[in-house]
CSV table of C-alpha atoms in Angstrom, one decimal:
chain,number,residue,atom,x,y,z
A,1,MET,CA,6.4,6.6,-20.5
A,2,GLN,CA,6.6,6.0,-17.0
A,3,PRO,CA,8.2,8.8,-15.5
A,4,ILE,CA,5.1,11.0,-17.5
A,5,VAL,CA,2.8,8.7,-15.9
A,6,LYS,CA,3.9,8.8,-12.3
A,7,LEU,CA,4.0,13.1,-12.7
A,8,ALA,CA,0.8,13.1,-14.1
A,9,GLY,CA,-0.2,10.8,-10.9
A,10,ILE,CA,1.5,13.6,-8.9
A,11,ALA,CA,-0.6,16.1,-10.7
A,12,LEU,CA,-3.8,14.8,-10.1
A,13,MET,CA,-2.6,14.4,-6.8
A,14,LEU,CA,-1.9,18.5,-6.3
A,15,LEU,CA,-4.4,19.4,-8.0
A,16,SER,CA,-7.3,17.3,-6.0
A,17,LEU,CA,-5.7,19.3,-2.8
A,18,TYR,CA,-5.9,22.5,-4.9
A,19,PHE,CA,-9.6,21.9,-5.2
A,20,LEU,CA,-10.2,21.4,-1.4
A,21,GLY,CA,-7.9,24.0,-0.2
A,22,GLN,CA,-9.9,26.6,-2.1
A,23,ASN,CA,-12.2,26.3,0.9
A,24,ILE,CA,-9.9,26.4,3.9
A,25,MET,CA,-9.0,29.8,5.0
A,26,PHE,CA,-6.1,30.8,7.5
A,27,THR,CA,-6.5,33.9,9.1
A,28,THR,CA,-4.2,35.7,11.7
A,29,SER,CA,-6.2,38.0,14.6
A,30,ILE,CA,-5.4,39.7,17.4
A,31,GLY,CA,-8.0,37.8,20.2
A,32,ARG,CA,-9.0,38.4,23.5
A,33,TYR,CA,-6.4,36.1,24.9
A,34,TRP,CA,-2.4,35.7,23.7
A,35,TRP,CA,-2.1,31.8,23.7
A,36,ILE,CA,-4.4,31.7,20.6
A,37,ASP,CA,-2.3,33.2,18.4
A,38,ILE,CA,0.6,31.6,19.3
A,39,SER,CA,-1.2,27.8,19.1
A,40,ALA,CA,-2.3,29.1,15.3
A,41,ALA,CA,1.2,29.6,14.5
A,42,GLY,CA,2.1,26.2,16.4
A,43,ALA,CA,0.0,24.2,14.8
A,44,VAL,CA,1.3,25.7,10.6
A,45,ILE,CA,4.7,24.6,12.6
A,46,THR,CA,3.8,21.6,13.9
A,47,LEU,CA,2.2,20.1,10.7
A,48,PHE,CA,5.3,20.9,8.7
A,49,LEU,CA,7.5,19.4,11.0
A,50,GLY,CA,5.3,16.6,10.5
A,51,VAL,CA,4.8,16.1,6.9
A,52,ILE,CA,8.5,16.8,6.9
A,53,SER,CA,9.2,13.5,9.1
A,54,LEU,CA,6.5,11.3,7.4
A,55,VAL,CA,8.4,11.8,4.0
A,56,PHE,CA,12.0,11.7,4.9
A,57,GLY,CA,11.7,10.1,8.5
A,58,ASN,CA,12.8,6.4,9.0
A,59,ARG,CA,10.3,3.9,11.0
A,60,ASP,CA,10.6,5.3,14.5
A,61,ILE,CA,10.6,9.4,13.5
A,62,LYS,CA,7.5,8.7,11.0
A,63,SER,CA,5.4,7.6,14.9
A,64,LEU,CA,6.5,10.5,15.5
A,65,GLY,CA,5.1,12.5,12.3
A,66,TRP,CA,2.2,11.1,12.9
A,67,GLY,CA,1.5,12.9,16.5
A,68,LEU,CA,3.2,15.7,15.8
A,69,ILE,CA,-0.2,16.3,13.0
A,70,PHE,CA,-2.4,15.0,15.6
A,71,VAL,CA,-1.4,17.8,17.9
A,72,ALA,CA,-1.0,20.1,14.9
A,73,ILE,CA,-5.1,19.4,14.5
A,74,LEU,CA,-5.6,19.9,18.2
A,75,LEU,CA,-4.0,23.4,17.8
A,76,VAL,CA,-6.4,23.8,15.2
A,77,PHE,CA,-9.1,24.0,17.2
A,78,VAL,CA,-7.5,25.4,20.2
A,79,SER,CA,-6.4,27.9,18.2
A,80,SER,CA,-9.5,28.9,15.7
A,81,GLY,CA,-7.3,30.3,13.5
A,82,VAL,CA,-8.7,28.0,10.2
A,83,VAL,CA,-12.0,28.6,8.8
A,84,LEU,CA,-13.8,25.8,6.9
A,85,LYS,CA,-16.2,27.5,4.5
A,86,PRO,CA,-18.7,25.4,3.5
A,87,THR,CA,-18.4,22.8,0.2
A,88,SER,CA,-20.1,21.5,-2.3
A,89,LEU,CA,-20.5,18.1,-2.9
A,90,TRP,CA,-19.5,18.2,-6.4
A,91,ASP,CA,-15.9,19.5,-5.0
A,92,PHE,CA,-15.5,16.9,-2.6
A,93,PHE,CA,-16.1,14.6,-5.3
A,94,LEU,CA,-13.7,16.1,-8.0
A,95,SER,CA,-11.3,16.3,-5.3
A,96,VAL,CA,-11.4,12.4,-4.2
A,97,THR,CA,-12.0,11.4,-7.5
A,98,CYS,CA,-8.5,13.2,-8.3
A,99,MET,CA,-6.7,12.0,-5.2
A,100,VAL,CA,-7.6,7.9,-5.7
A,101,CYS,CA,-6.6,8.7,-9.9
A,102,GLY,CA,-3.4,10.5,-9.2
A,103,TRP,CA,-2.6,8.1,-6.3
A,104,ASN,CA,-2.9,4.7,-8.3
A,105,LEU,CA,-1.3,6.4,-11.8
A,106,PHE,CA,1.7,6.9,-9.2
A,107,ARG,CA,1.4,3.8,-7.4
A,108,THR,CA,1.0,1.1,-10.3
A,109,GLY,CA,0.6,3.5,-14.0
A,110,ARG,CA,-2.9,2.4,-14.4
A,111,LEU,CA,-6.0,4.4,-13.3
A,112,GLY,CA,-8.1,1.4,-13.0
A,113,LEU,CA,-11.5,2.8,-13.0
């Protein structure tokens, strides 16, 4: 029964990412300046490397992963390649609820409501 509960927790966390992710658009366009497109691609690659190092790394690599994620966030703001559409309060509430309940199911096996 425990693996099914953990899978349900992972499914809820992925569902929460879906709810938030439907309001994020990655755009690619030819900008006036050449460094805009480079920083947009760099943000995606840096974020990917940061998440990989957080998931699979040891303690030293995890601190590097957090640094890479911070650099990726900075590159997103520099490149303006990510457009955040407005989200409703209901979508945000649903997403956070799914994330918290999924994490609690994954960690403890209970919803804890």
